[in-house]
């Protein structure tokens, strides 16, 4: 069967008759989808153009949208089209000369209802441009809003962040809470283990305590882009509550929902007005996963009277859909760029000196930069740990450091009896199956397989709740991650190989089959990303899922119509999760999706141990050097936005 993107389109393939639209340029099979070509064909049919470059620009704008870019960057197209488009030299040779210059005469980018929009050397689909402009307008309006600052803020911060006698350096969590207390919008970014959730828990305590002191109770909403991330946010806050002073615990929300549920996104959502939330404080975790249109809807839904706090790691993988909102909004966060008045306010209210992060004298930090905080100290990895060093080298694109680290990695071996497992190891199998690869899998899941053995050997055994929870914990301690879904080293092939290596069936339902939910099911209270285990019960096989309250939800396999086997999962699916031991599997050849952001995300899912599987190490080097630079205009936010306004409450 002919792939959809290779189906012939008459307008593209036929020689035109006089007066008819011109044909698509002849040349090699280009990496343009059927949708990209059809979009250009549609515009040409509706409003013919004699300039062949115009259809190219329309198709490339659609192409870039499909790759996650908000727009087609015309400067990049004129300068370095290869990295911009993700094309190799043979494909680039088909591009017309002086292509970017043709945007100035593009007939489909004129008028208020044009399908394309040309703005500042960027060419957008109108829908993407409107979403981006809505975000920028909402940010400016929100940043300009006056916000009451608790009069007792210094005392509350001192209670929540007691300074240790030997404490040195800036307490960035304290800074984040202080800035969030004074603003209607706050961005908090930081790597794994830097305390983003802990910061939010203390912020909730601070603001709710202040409100209760005045006889009020804040209406709080917690959300995340996926069900898995929402569940983890709620669990993290609930477990962290015990570390708060007892009198500051009441009124702190710990139930989080998906953004889809919070914003009432349904198939007909585009036909209805965006709902305005009845909320005083909205906190959204894993904000790096939020795409352009979702962010526009979120900003429209949160009333200007409420505080909005966005948490995320700006260096992680961006959203699956178009946009890199968090990364672009947090651009420059590592440098701080705080104005003198912001530094004075933080010194007075929080007792923190951020002079080293003041904006350069010749510049003026944007209003958004004054409400952006980067958490810098990771509590997940010990300073100088192997995982931390790998994460730093990959995130910085430091190829020399990555090569040194790889050369210093020991080959994975079966640990000797009584010996501690090594933190970092490597495997470089030429192909699968591979004996040591299978040994590593069995060793990683040794505890889980031992607990599962009695349930598989005796069909009459019924698994109880406590046993199911123990098995779920044991399985979740080790995870195989892959960059790809298809191919010999992709998730689909790996799941079959792993099941075979563990002596388990490759399909159907059987005791021990791990599955991941791939679509939210509110009737079953299961979210996209939830992982369960098929286990024997008195009435037959059931799938056990851990609940937020520490219990088990048992579900009939026949009711799960949207699940995948999950011995291995993609790095994308692992976002928001963490595992004691991660096996990160790379393919044996380059792939467009293999970038430093993907490597960084996969590496930082590991808390204690990491095994890198690289059948072709040169693929690793290429990924370290390849950075995702999504095109868009959010990073060019208004440097002259109104200065932040605050006032103290009585």
Coordinates of C-alpha atoms in Angstrom, one line a residue:
X1 CA 0.0 0.0 0.0
X2 CA 1.3 3.5 -0.9
X3 CA 2.1 5.5 2.2
X4 CA -0.2 8.5 2.7
X5 CA 2.5 11.0 2.2
X6 CA 3.4 9.6 -1.2
X7 CA -0.1 9.5 -2.6
X8 CA -0.2 11.5 -5.9
X9 CA -2.0 14.8 -5.9
X10 CA -3.0 15.8 -9.5
X11 CA -2.0 19.5 -9.1
X12 CA 1.4 18.5 -7.9
X13 CA 2.2 15.9 -10.6
X14 CA 0.6 17.1 -13.8
X15 CA 1.8 19.5 -16.4
X16 CA -0.4 22.6 -16.3
X17 CA -2.4 23.8 -19.2
X18 CA -2.2 27.5 -20.1
X19 CA -3.7 29.5 -17.4
X20 CA -3.7 26.6 -14.9
X21 CA -1.7 26.6 -11.6
X22 CA 2.0 25.9 -12.1
X23 CA 3.2 22.4 -11.0
X24 CA 5.2 21.4 -8.0
X25 CA 8.9 21.6 -8.8
X26 CA 10.3 18.4 -10.1
X27 CA 13.0 16.7 -7.9
X28 CA 13.6 14.0 -5.4
X29 CA 11.0 12.7 -3.0
X30 CA 10.9 15.6 -0.5
X31 CA 10.3 15.1 3.2
X32 CA 7.0 17.0 3.0
X33 CA 3.8 15.2 4.1
X34 CA 0.6 14.9 2.1
X35 CA -0.9 17.5 4.4
X36 CA 1.9 20.0 3.7
X37 CA 1.5 19.5 -0.1
X38 CA -2.3 19.6 0.0
X39 CA -2.2 22.9 2.0
X40 CA 0.0 24.6 -0.6
X41 CA -2.2 23.1 -3.4
X42 CA -5.4 24.4 -1.7
X43 CA -4.0 28.0 -1.4
X44 CA -2.7 27.9 -5.0
X45 CA -6.1 26.7 -6.3
X46 CA -8.0 29.4 -4.4
X47 CA -5.6 32.3 -5.2
X48 CA -3.2 31.3 -8.0
X49 CA 0.4 32.7 -7.8
X50 CA 2.9 32.8 -10.7
X51 CA 5.8 32.6 -8.2
X52 CA 6.7 28.9 -7.5
X53 CA 8.4 30.0 -4.3
X54 CA 5.1 30.9 -2.7
X55 CA 3.8 27.3 -2.6
X56 CA 7.2 26.2 -1.2
X57 CA 6.7 28.8 1.7
X58 CA 3.2 27.6 2.4
X59 CA 4.2 23.9 2.4
X60 CA 7.3 24.6 4.6
X61 CA 5.2 26.6 7.1
X62 CA 2.9 23.6 7.4
X63 CA 6.0 21.3 7.6
X64 CA 7.5 23.3 10.5
X65 CA 4.2 23.3 12.4
X66 CA 4.1 19.5 12.1
X67 CA 7.6 19.4 13.6
X68 CA 6.6 21.4 16.6
X69 CA 7.6 24.9 15.4
X70 CA 5.2 27.8 15.8
X71 CA 6.3 29.3 12.5
X72 CA 8.8 29.2 9.6
X73 CA 11.8 31.2 10.6
X74 CA 12.7 33.1 7.4
X75 CA 16.1 34.2 8.6
X76 CA 17.0 30.6 9.4
X77 CA 15.7 29.5 6.0
X78 CA 17.9 32.0 4.3
X79 CA 20.9 31.3 6.4
X80 CA 21.0 27.6 7.6
X81 CA 18.0 25.8 6.1
X82 CA 19.3 22.3 6.9
X83 CA 19.2 22.5 10.7
X84 CA 16.0 24.6 10.6
X85 CA 14.1 22.1 8.4
X86 CA 15.8 19.0 9.5
X87 CA 16.7 18.2 5.9
X88 CA 19.9 16.7 4.4
X89 CA 21.8 18.1 1.5
X90 CA 20.0 16.2 -1.3
X91 CA 16.6 17.6 -0.1
X92 CA 18.0 21.1 0.4
X93 CA 19.2 21.1 -3.2
X94 CA 15.5 21.2 -4.3
X95 CA 14.8 24.5 -2.6
X96 CA 14.4 27.4 -4.9
X97 CA 17.0 30.2 -4.8
X98 CA 16.2 33.3 -2.6
X99 CA 13.2 31.5 -1.2
X100 CA 12.9 33.5 2.0
X101 CA 12.7 36.8 0.0
X102 CA 9.5 35.6 -1.7
X103 CA 7.6 36.0 1.6
X104 CA 7.4 39.7 1.0
X105 CA 5.1 39.2 -2.0
X106 CA 3.2 36.2 -0.6
X107 CA -0.5 36.7 -1.6
X108 CA -1.8 34.4 1.1
X109 CA -0.4 36.5 4.0
X110 CA -2.4 39.7 3.3
X111 CA -5.5 40.8 5.1
X112 CA -7.0 40.2 8.5
X113 CA -8.3 36.7 7.5
X114 CA -5.4 35.5 5.5
X115 CA -4.4 31.8 6.1
X116 CA -0.8 32.8 6.6
X117 CA 0.7 35.7 8.7
X118 CA 4.1 37.3 8.1
X119 CA 5.5 39.0 11.2
X120 CA 9.1 40.0 11.9
X121 CA 10.7 37.6 9.5
X122 CA 8.5 34.7 10.7
X123 CA 5.8 33.1 8.7
X124 CA 2.9 31.6 10.6
X125 CA -0.3 29.6 10.1
X126 CA -2.9 32.1 11.3
X127 CA -4.1 29.8 14.1
X128 CA -0.6 29.6 15.5
X129 CA 0.0 33.3 15.2
X130 CA -3.2 34.1 17.0
X131 CA -2.3 31.7 19.8
X132 CA 1.1 33.3 20.2
X133 CA -0.3 36.8 20.2
X134 CA -2.9 35.9 22.7
X135 CA -0.2 34.5 25.0
X136 CA 1.9 37.7 24.7
X137 CA -1.0 40.0 25.3
X138 CA -2.1 37.9 28.3
X139 CA 1.4 38.0 29.8
X140 CA 1.7 41.7 29.5
X141 CA -1.7 42.3 31.0
X142 CA -1.0 39.9 33.9
X143 CA 2.4 41.3 34.6
X144 CA 1.0 44.8 34.8
X145 CA -1.6 43.9 37.4
X146 CA -1.1 45.2 40.9
X147 CA -0.8 42.4 43.4
X148 CA -1.2 42.6 47.2
X149 CA 1.9 41.5 49.1
X150 CA 1.2 40.0 52.5
X151 CA 2.4 42.4 55.2
X152 CA 3.8 39.5 57.2
X153 CA 5.7 38.1 54.2
X154 CA 9.2 38.3 55.8
X155 CA 7.9 36.4 58.9
X156 CA 6.1 33.8 56.9
X157 CA 9.2 33.2 54.7
X158 CA 11.4 32.9 57.8
X159 CA 9.1 30.2 59.2
X160 CA 9.0 28.2 56.0
X161 CA 12.7 28.6 55.1
X162 CA 14.7 28.6 58.4
X163 CA 18.3 29.4 57.6
X164 CA 20.7 26.8 58.8
X165 CA 23.6 28.1 60.8
X166 CA 26.0 26.9 58.1
X167 CA 23.7 27.9 55.2
X168 CA 25.5 29.7 52.4
X169 CA 24.4 30.9 49.0
X170 CA 21.0 31.9 47.7
X171 CA 17.9 29.9 48.8
X172 CA 16.2 29.9 45.4
X173 CA 13.1 28.1 46.7
X174 CA 12.6 31.0 49.1
X175 CA 13.2 33.5 46.3
X176 CA 10.5 31.7 44.2
X177 CA 8.0 31.9 47.0
X178 CA 8.7 35.5 47.6
X179 CA 8.3 36.5 43.9
X180 CA 5.1 34.4 43.6
X181 CA 3.7 36.1 46.6
X182 CA 4.0 39.5 44.9
X183 CA 2.9 38.7 41.4
X184 CA 0.0 37.5 39.3
X185 CA 2.3 35.3 37.3
X186 CA 5.5 33.4 38.3
X187 CA 7.6 31.0 36.3
X188 CA 9.7 28.5 38.2
X189 CA 12.2 26.4 36.3
X190 CA 14.8 23.9 37.4
X191 CA 16.2 20.5 36.8
X192 CA 15.1 17.2 38.4
X193 CA 15.4 17.2 42.2
X194 CA 15.7 21.0 42.5
X195 CA 12.6 21.2 44.6
X196 CA 9.9 22.6 42.3
X197 CA 7.1 20.7 44.1
X198 CA 8.5 21.5 47.5
X199 CA 8.5 25.2 46.6
X200 CA 4.9 25.0 45.5
X201 CA 3.9 23.3 48.7
X202 CA 5.5 26.1 50.8
X203 CA 4.0 28.7 48.6
X204 CA 0.5 27.2 49.1
X205 CA 1.1 27.2 52.9
X206 CA 2.3 30.8 52.8
X207 CA -0.6 32.3 50.8
X208 CA -3.2 30.2 52.5
X209 CA -1.9 31.1 56.0
X210 CA -2.0 34.7 55.1
X211 CA -5.6 34.4 53.7
X212 CA -6.8 32.5 56.8
X213 CA -5.3 35.2 59.0
X214 CA -7.7 37.6 57.4
X215 CA -10.7 35.2 57.7
X216 CA -10.5 34.0 54.0
X217 CA -9.7 30.7 52.3
X218 CA -8.0 30.7 48.9
X219 CA -9.6 28.7 46.1
X220 CA -6.7 26.7 44.7
X221 CA -6.4 24.6 41.5
X222 CA -3.5 22.2 40.8
X223 CA -3.0 20.8 37.3
X224 CA -0.6 19.2 34.9
X225 CA -0.7 18.3 31.2
X226 CA -1.0 14.6 31.7
X227 CA -2.8 12.3 34.2
X228 CA 0.5 10.8 35.3
X229 CA 2.0 14.2 36.0
X230 CA -1.1 15.4 37.8
X231 CA -1.1 12.3 40.0
X232 CA 2.5 12.8 40.9
X233 CA 2.0 16.5 41.7
X234 CA -0.9 15.6 44.1
X235 CA 1.0 12.8 45.7
X236 CA 4.2 14.9 46.2
X237 CA 2.3 17.7 47.8
X238 CA 0.3 15.4 50.1
X239 CA 3.5 13.6 51.2
X240 CA 5.4 16.9 51.8
X241 CA 2.6 18.3 54.0
X242 CA 4.0 16.6 57.1
X243 CA 7.2 18.7 56.8
X244 CA 5.2 21.9 57.3
X245 CA 4.4 23.5 60.7
X246 CA 1.0 22.0 61.8
X247 CA -0.8 25.3 61.9
X248 CA 0.1 26.0 58.2
X249 CA -1.3 22.8 56.8
X250 CA -5.1 23.5 56.7
X251 CA -6.5 24.5 53.4
X252 CA -3.7 23.3 51.2
X253 CA -5.0 21.5 48.1
X254 CA -3.3 18.2 47.2
X255 CA -5.7 17.0 44.4
X256 CA -4.5 17.8 40.9
X257 CA -6.3 17.3 37.6
X258 CA -5.3 17.3 34.0
X259 CA -5.3 20.5 32.1
X260 CA -7.9 19.0 29.8
X261 CA -10.2 18.6 32.7
X262 CA -9.4 21.9 34.3
X263 CA -10.0 23.8 31.0
X264 CA -12.9 21.7 29.9
X265 CA -11.3 20.7 26.7
X266 CA -13.6 18.4 24.7
X267 CA -13.9 17.8 20.9
X268 CA -16.2 20.8 20.6
X269 CA -14.2 23.1 22.9
X270 CA -13.2 25.4 20.0
X271 CA -16.9 26.2 19.5
X272 CA -17.4 27.4 23.1
X273 CA -16.0 30.3 25.1
X274 CA -13.0 29.5 27.3
X275 CA -14.3 29.0 30.8
X276 CA -13.1 31.4 33.5
X277 CA -11.9 29.5 36.6
X278 CA -13.3 30.3 40.0
X279 CA -9.8 30.4 41.5
X280 CA -7.5 32.5 43.5
X281 CA -4.3 30.5 42.8
X282 CA -3.6 28.1 39.9
X283 CA -0.4 26.0 39.9
X284 CA 0.5 24.0 36.8
X285 CA 3.4 21.4 36.9
X286 CA 5.4 20.1 34.0
X287 CA 4.7 23.3 32.0
X288 CA 7.4 22.4 29.5
X289 CA 4.8 20.0 28.0
X290 CA 2.2 22.7 27.4
X291 CA 1.8 23.6 23.7
X292 CA 1.0 26.9 22.2
X293 CA -2.8 26.7 22.0
X294 CA -3.1 25.0 25.4
X295 CA -1.1 27.9 27.0
X296 CA -3.3 30.5 25.3
X297 CA -6.4 28.8 26.6
X298 CA -4.9 28.5 30.1
X299 CA -4.0 32.2 30.3
X300 CA -7.5 33.1 29.1
X301 CA -9.1 30.8 31.8
X302 CA -7.2 32.1 34.8
X303 CA -8.8 35.4 36.0
X304 CA -6.4 38.3 36.3
X305 CA -7.3 38.5 40.0
X306 CA -5.7 35.1 40.5
X307 CA -2.1 34.1 40.8
X308 CA -0.7 31.7 38.2
X309 CA 2.4 29.7 38.9
X310 CA 4.0 27.6 36.1
X311 CA 6.6 24.9 37.0
X312 CA 8.8 23.1 34.6
X313 CA 12.3 22.2 33.4
X314 CA 13.0 24.5 30.5
X315 CA 15.7 22.1 29.3
X316 CA 13.4 19.0 29.0
X317 CA 11.6 17.9 25.9
X318 CA 9.1 20.5 24.6
X319 CA 5.4 19.7 24.0
X320 CA 4.4 17.1 21.4
X321 CA 2.3 19.7 19.6
X322 CA 3.6 23.0 18.3
X323 CA 5.4 25.4 20.5
X324 CA 8.2 25.5 23.1
X325 CA 6.4 27.9 25.4
X326 CA 8.2 27.3 28.7
X327 CA 11.7 27.2 27.1
X328 CA 11.1 30.5 25.3
X329 CA 9.6 32.3 28.2
X330 CA 12.4 31.2 30.5
X331 CA 15.1 32.1 28.1
X332 CA 17.9 33.8 30.1
X333 CA 16.6 32.4 33.4
X334 CA 20.1 31.1 34.3
X335 CA 21.5 34.7 34.1
X336 CA 18.7 36.1 36.3
X337 CA 18.5 39.5 34.7
X338 CA 16.9 41.1 37.8
X339 CA 16.5 44.8 38.0
X340 CA 17.9 46.8 40.9
X341 CA 14.5 47.4 42.4
X342 CA 13.8 43.6 42.3
X343 CA 17.1 43.0 44.1
X344 CA 16.3 45.6 46.8
X345 CA 12.8 44.1 47.3
X346 CA 14.1 40.6 47.7
X347 CA 16.8 41.7 50.1
X348 CA 14.2 43.5 52.2
X349 CA 11.4 40.9 52.1
X350 CA 13.3 37.6 51.8
X351 CA 16.8 38.5 53.1
X352 CA 18.4 37.1 49.9
X353 CA 21.2 38.8 48.0
X354 CA 20.9 38.2 44.3
X355 CA 23.4 40.9 43.2
X356 CA 25.3 38.4 41.2
X357 CA 22.2 37.9 39.0
X358 CA 21.5 41.5 38.3
X359 CA 20.8 42.4 34.6
X360 CA 23.8 44.0 32.8
X361 CA 23.9 47.8 33.2
X362 CA 23.4 48.3 29.5
X363 CA 20.2 46.3 29.5
X364 CA 16.9 46.3 31.3
X365 CA 15.5 43.0 32.4
X366 CA 12.0 42.3 31.1
X367 CA 9.0 42.4 33.4
X368 CA 8.7 38.6 32.9
X369 CA 12.3 38.1 34.0
X370 CA 11.5 39.7 37.3
X371 CA 8.9 37.0 38.0
X372 CA 11.1 34.1 36.7
X373 CA 13.2 31.9 39.0
X374 CA 15.6 29.1 38.2
X375 CA 16.1 26.6 41.0
X376 CA 19.8 25.5 40.9
X377 CA 20.6 23.0 43.6
X378 CA 19.6 19.4 42.9
X379 CA 18.8 17.1 45.8
X380 CA 18.2 14.1 43.6
X381 CA 21.9 13.7 42.6
X382 CA 24.9 14.1 44.8
X383 CA 27.2 16.8 43.7
X384 CA 29.6 15.4 41.2
X385 CA 27.6 12.1 40.8
X386 CA 27.9 10.4 37.5
X387 CA 24.3 11.0 36.5
X388 CA 24.7 14.7 37.3
X389 CA 27.8 14.9 35.2
X390 CA 26.2 13.2 32.3
X391 CA 23.1 15.5 32.6
X392 CA 25.4 18.6 32.7
X393 CA 27.5 17.6 29.7
X394 CA 24.5 16.7 27.5
X395 CA 22.6 19.8 28.5
X396 CA 25.5 22.0 27.7
X397 CA 26.2 20.2 24.4
X398 CA 29.7 19.5 25.6
X399 CA 30.9 16.7 23.2
X400 CA 34.4 16.5 24.7
X401 CA 33.0 15.9 28.2
X402 CA 30.5 13.3 26.9
X403 CA 33.2 11.4 25.1
X404 CA 35.3 11.4 28.3
X405 CA 32.4 10.2 30.4
X406 CA 31.6 7.4 27.9
X407 CA 35.2 6.3 27.8
X408 CA 35.2 6.1 31.6
X409 CA 32.0 4.1 31.8
X410 CA 32.5 0.4 32.8
X411 CA 30.8 -2.3 30.8
X412 CA 27.8 -3.7 32.5
X413 CA 28.5 -6.9 34.4
X414 CA 26.4 -9.1 36.7
X415 CA 27.2 -7.7 40.1
X416 CA 29.2 -10.1 42.3
X417 CA 27.5 -11.5 45.4
X418 CA 27.3 -8.8 48.1
X419 CA 28.8 -6.2 45.9
X420 CA 27.1 -2.8 45.4
X421 CA 25.7 -2.1 41.9
X422 CA 27.6 0.6 40.0
X423 CA 26.0 3.9 39.4
X424 CA 26.7 4.1 35.7
X425 CA 27.4 1.4 33.2
X426 CA 27.2 1.0 29.5
X427 CA 26.3 -1.7 26.9
X428 CA 27.1 -1.6 23.2
X429 CA 25.4 -4.6 21.7
X430 CA 25.7 -4.8 17.9
X431 CA 22.2 -6.3 17.6
X432 CA 19.4 -7.9 19.6
X433 CA 19.0 -10.5 21.0
X434 CA 22.1 -10.0 23.2
X435 CA 23.0 -12.1 26.2
X436 CA 24.3 -9.3 28.4
X437 CA 21.4 -7.1 27.5
X438 CA 19.0 -9.9 28.6
X439 CA 21.1 -10.4 31.9
X440 CA 20.8 -6.6 32.6
X441 CA 17.1 -6.8 32.2
X442 CA 16.7 -9.8 34.5
X443 CA 19.0 -8.2 37.1
X444 CA 17.1 -4.9 36.9
X445 CA 13.8 -6.6 37.6
X446 CA 15.2 -9.3 39.8
X447 CA 13.0 -8.4 42.8
X448 CA 9.9 -8.1 40.7
X449 CA 10.4 -11.4 38.9
X450 CA 11.0 -13.1 42.3
X451 CA 7.8 -11.8 43.7
X452 CA 5.9 -12.7 40.5
X453 CA 7.2 -16.3 40.3
X454 CA 4.7 -17.8 42.8
X455 CA 1.8 -16.1 41.1
X456 CA 2.8 -17.5 37.7
X457 CA 3.5 -21.0 38.9
X458 CA 0.2 -21.7 40.7
X459 CA -3.0 -20.6 38.8
X460 CA -5.0 -21.0 42.0
X461 CA -3.0 -18.3 43.9
X462 CA -4.9 -15.0 44.3
X463 CA -2.9 -11.7 44.6
X464 CA -3.8 -9.4 47.4
X465 CA -3.6 -5.6 47.6
X466 CA -0.4 -5.4 49.6
X467 CA 1.3 -7.9 47.3
X468 CA 0.1 -6.0 44.2
X469 CA 1.5 -2.7 45.6
X470 CA 4.8 -4.4 46.4
X471 CA 5.0 -5.8 42.8
X472 CA 4.1 -2.4 41.3
X473 CA 6.9 -0.8 43.4
X474 CA 9.4 -3.4 42.4
X475 CA 8.5 -3.2 38.7
X476 CA 8.7 0.7 38.8
X477 CA 12.2 0.7 40.3
X478 CA 13.7 -0.2 36.9
X479 CA 12.6 1.1 33.5
X480 CA 13.8 0.8 29.9
X481 CA 13.5 4.0 27.9
X482 CA 13.9 4.3 24.2
X483 CA 14.3 7.3 21.9
X484 CA 12.0 5.8 19.3
X485 CA 8.7 3.9 19.0
X486 CA 9.5 2.0 15.8
X487 CA 12.6 0.2 14.4
X488 CA 14.8 -2.5 15.8
X489 CA 15.7 -0.4 18.9
X490 CA 12.3 1.2 19.3
X491 CA 9.7 0.6 22.0
X492 CA 7.5 -1.8 19.9
X493 CA 10.4 -4.2 19.1
X494 CA 12.0 -3.8 22.6
X495 CA 8.8 -4.8 24.4
X496 CA 8.7 -8.1 22.4
X497 CA 12.4 -8.7 22.9
X498 CA 12.1 -8.0 26.7
X499 CA 9.1 -10.3 27.2
X500 CA 11.1 -13.0 25.4
X501 CA 14.2 -12.4 27.5
X502 CA 12.1 -12.7 30.7
X503 CA 10.4 -15.8 29.6
X504 CA 7.0 -14.1 29.3
X505 CA 4.4 -14.2 26.5
X506 CA 4.7 -11.5 23.9
X507 CA 1.0 -10.7 23.6
X508 CA -2.5 -11.2 25.2
X509 CA -3.2 -11.0 28.9
X510 CA -1.0 -13.0 31.3
X511 CA 0.1 -12.8 35.0
X512 CA 2.8 -10.1 35.1
X513 CA 2.0 -8.2 32.0
X514 CA 2.8 -4.5 32.6
X515 CA 0.6 -2.0 30.8
X516 CA 0.4 1.8 30.4
X517 CA -2.9 3.6 29.9
X518 CA -2.7 5.6 26.7
X519 CA -5.9 7.6 27.0
X520 CA -7.7 9.3 30.0
X521 CA -10.6 7.2 31.2
X522 CA -12.5 9.2 33.8
X523 CA -15.0 6.4 34.3
X524 CA -12.3 4.0 35.5
X525 CA -10.4 6.9 37.1
X526 CA -7.3 6.1 35.0
X527 CA -5.1 8.7 33.4
X528 CA -2.9 8.6 30.3
X529 CA 0.5 7.3 31.6
X530 CA -0.8 5.2 34.5
X531 CA 1.0 1.9 34.8
X532 CA -0.7 -1.3 36.0
X533 CA 0.2 -5.0 36.3
X534 CA -2.0 -7.9 35.2
X535 CA -2.2 -10.3 38.2
X536 CA -4.3 -13.3 39.2
X537 CA -7.3 -12.8 41.5
X538 CA -10.0 -15.2 42.7
X539 CA -12.3 -14.3 39.8
X540 CA -9.6 -14.4 37.2
X541 CA -7.0 -12.0 35.8
X542 CA -7.3 -8.3 36.9
X543 CA -5.0 -5.3 36.3
X544 CA -3.8 -3.6 39.5
X545 CA -3.3 0.2 39.5
X546 CA -1.9 2.1 42.5
X547 CA -4.3 4.8 43.8
X548 CA -3.2 8.2 45.2
X549 CA -4.3 7.1 48.6
X550 CA -2.0 4.1 48.7
X551 CA -4.6 1.5 47.7
X552 CA -5.2 -0.6 44.7
X553 CA -7.7 -0.3 41.9
X554 CA -8.5 -3.6 40.2
X555 CA -9.8 -3.5 36.6
X556 CA -11.0 -6.2 34.3
X557 CA -8.6 -6.5 31.3
X558 CA -11.6 -6.4 28.9
X559 CA -12.4 -2.8 30.1
X560 CA -8.9 -1.5 29.2
X561 CA -9.2 -0.7 25.5
X562 CA -6.4 1.9 25.4
X563 CA -3.3 0.3 26.9
X564 CA 0.2 -0.7 25.7
X565 CA 2.7 -3.2 27.1
X566 CA 5.3 -1.2 28.9
X567 CA 8.5 -3.0 29.6
X568 CA 9.9 -0.2 27.6
X569 CA 8.5 3.3 27.1
X570 CA 9.5 6.3 25.0
X571 CA 11.4 9.1 26.7
X572 CA 8.5 11.3 25.9
X573 CA 6.2 9.1 27.9
X574 CA 8.6 9.1 30.8
X575 CA 8.4 12.9 31.4
X576 CA 7.2 13.6 35.0
X577 CA 8.4 10.1 36.2
X578 CA 11.5 8.9 38.0
X579 CA 13.0 5.5 38.5
X580 CA 15.8 4.1 40.7
X581 CA 17.5 2.5 37.7
X582 CA 17.1 3.6 34.0
X583 CA 18.3 1.7 31.0
X584 CA 18.4 4.3 28.2
X585 CA 18.4 2.6 24.8
X586 CA 19.7 4.6 21.7
X587 CA 19.2 3.4 18.1
X588 CA 22.0 2.2 15.8
X589 CA 21.6 5.1 13.4
X590 CA 20.7 8.8 13.6
X591 CA 17.1 9.9 13.9
X592 CA 15.6 13.4 13.7
X593 CA 14.1 13.0 17.2
X594 CA 17.4 12.1 18.9
X595 CA 18.5 15.4 20.4
X596 CA 20.3 16.6 23.5
X597 CA 16.9 17.5 25.1
X598 CA 15.8 13.9 24.6
X599 CA 19.0 12.6 26.1
X600 CA 18.9 15.0 29.0
X601 CA 15.3 14.0 29.8
X602 CA 16.0 10.3 29.6
X603 CA 19.2 10.6 31.7
X604 CA 17.5 12.6 34.4
X605 CA 14.7 10.1 34.9
X606 CA 17.3 8.0 36.8
X607 CA 17.7 8.6 40.5
X608 CA 20.4 6.1 41.5
X609 CA 21.6 4.1 38.5
X610 CA 21.9 4.6 34.7
X611 CA 22.8 2.1 32.0
X612 CA 23.4 3.6 28.6
X613 CA 22.8 1.2 25.7
X614 CA 24.5 2.6 22.5
X615 CA 25.0 0.1 19.7
X616 CA 26.6 2.9 17.7
X617 CA 28.3 5.5 20.0
X618 CA 28.6 8.0 17.1
X619 CA 24.8 8.3 17.3
X620 CA 25.3 9.5 20.9
X621 CA 27.8 12.1 19.8
X622 CA 25.5 13.4 17.1
X623 CA 22.6 13.7 19.6
X624 CA 24.7 15.6 22.1
X625 CA 25.5 18.2 19.4
X626 CA 21.9 18.4 18.1
X627 CA 19.7 20.9 20.0
X628 CA 16.0 21.5 19.5
X629 CA 15.6 25.2 18.6
X630 CA 11.9 25.6 17.9
X631 CA 11.0 28.7 16.0
X632 CA 8.6 31.2 17.6
X633 CA 8.2 34.8 18.8
X634 CA 7.6 34.2 22.5
X635 CA 11.3 34.6 23.4
X636 CA 11.2 38.2 22.0
X637 CA 8.8 39.4 24.7
X638 CA 8.5 43.1 25.4
X639 CA 11.6 44.4 27.2
X640 CA 9.8 47.6 27.9
X641 CA 6.8 46.1 29.6
X642 CA 5.4 48.0 32.5
X643 CA 7.5 47.6 35.7
X644 CA 6.1 45.3 38.3
X645 CA 3.6 46.9 40.7
X646 CA 3.1 45.7 44.3
X647 CA 1.3 46.9 47.4
X648 CA 1.2 45.6 50.9
X649 CA -2.0 44.4 52.4
X650 CA -3.0 45.7 55.8

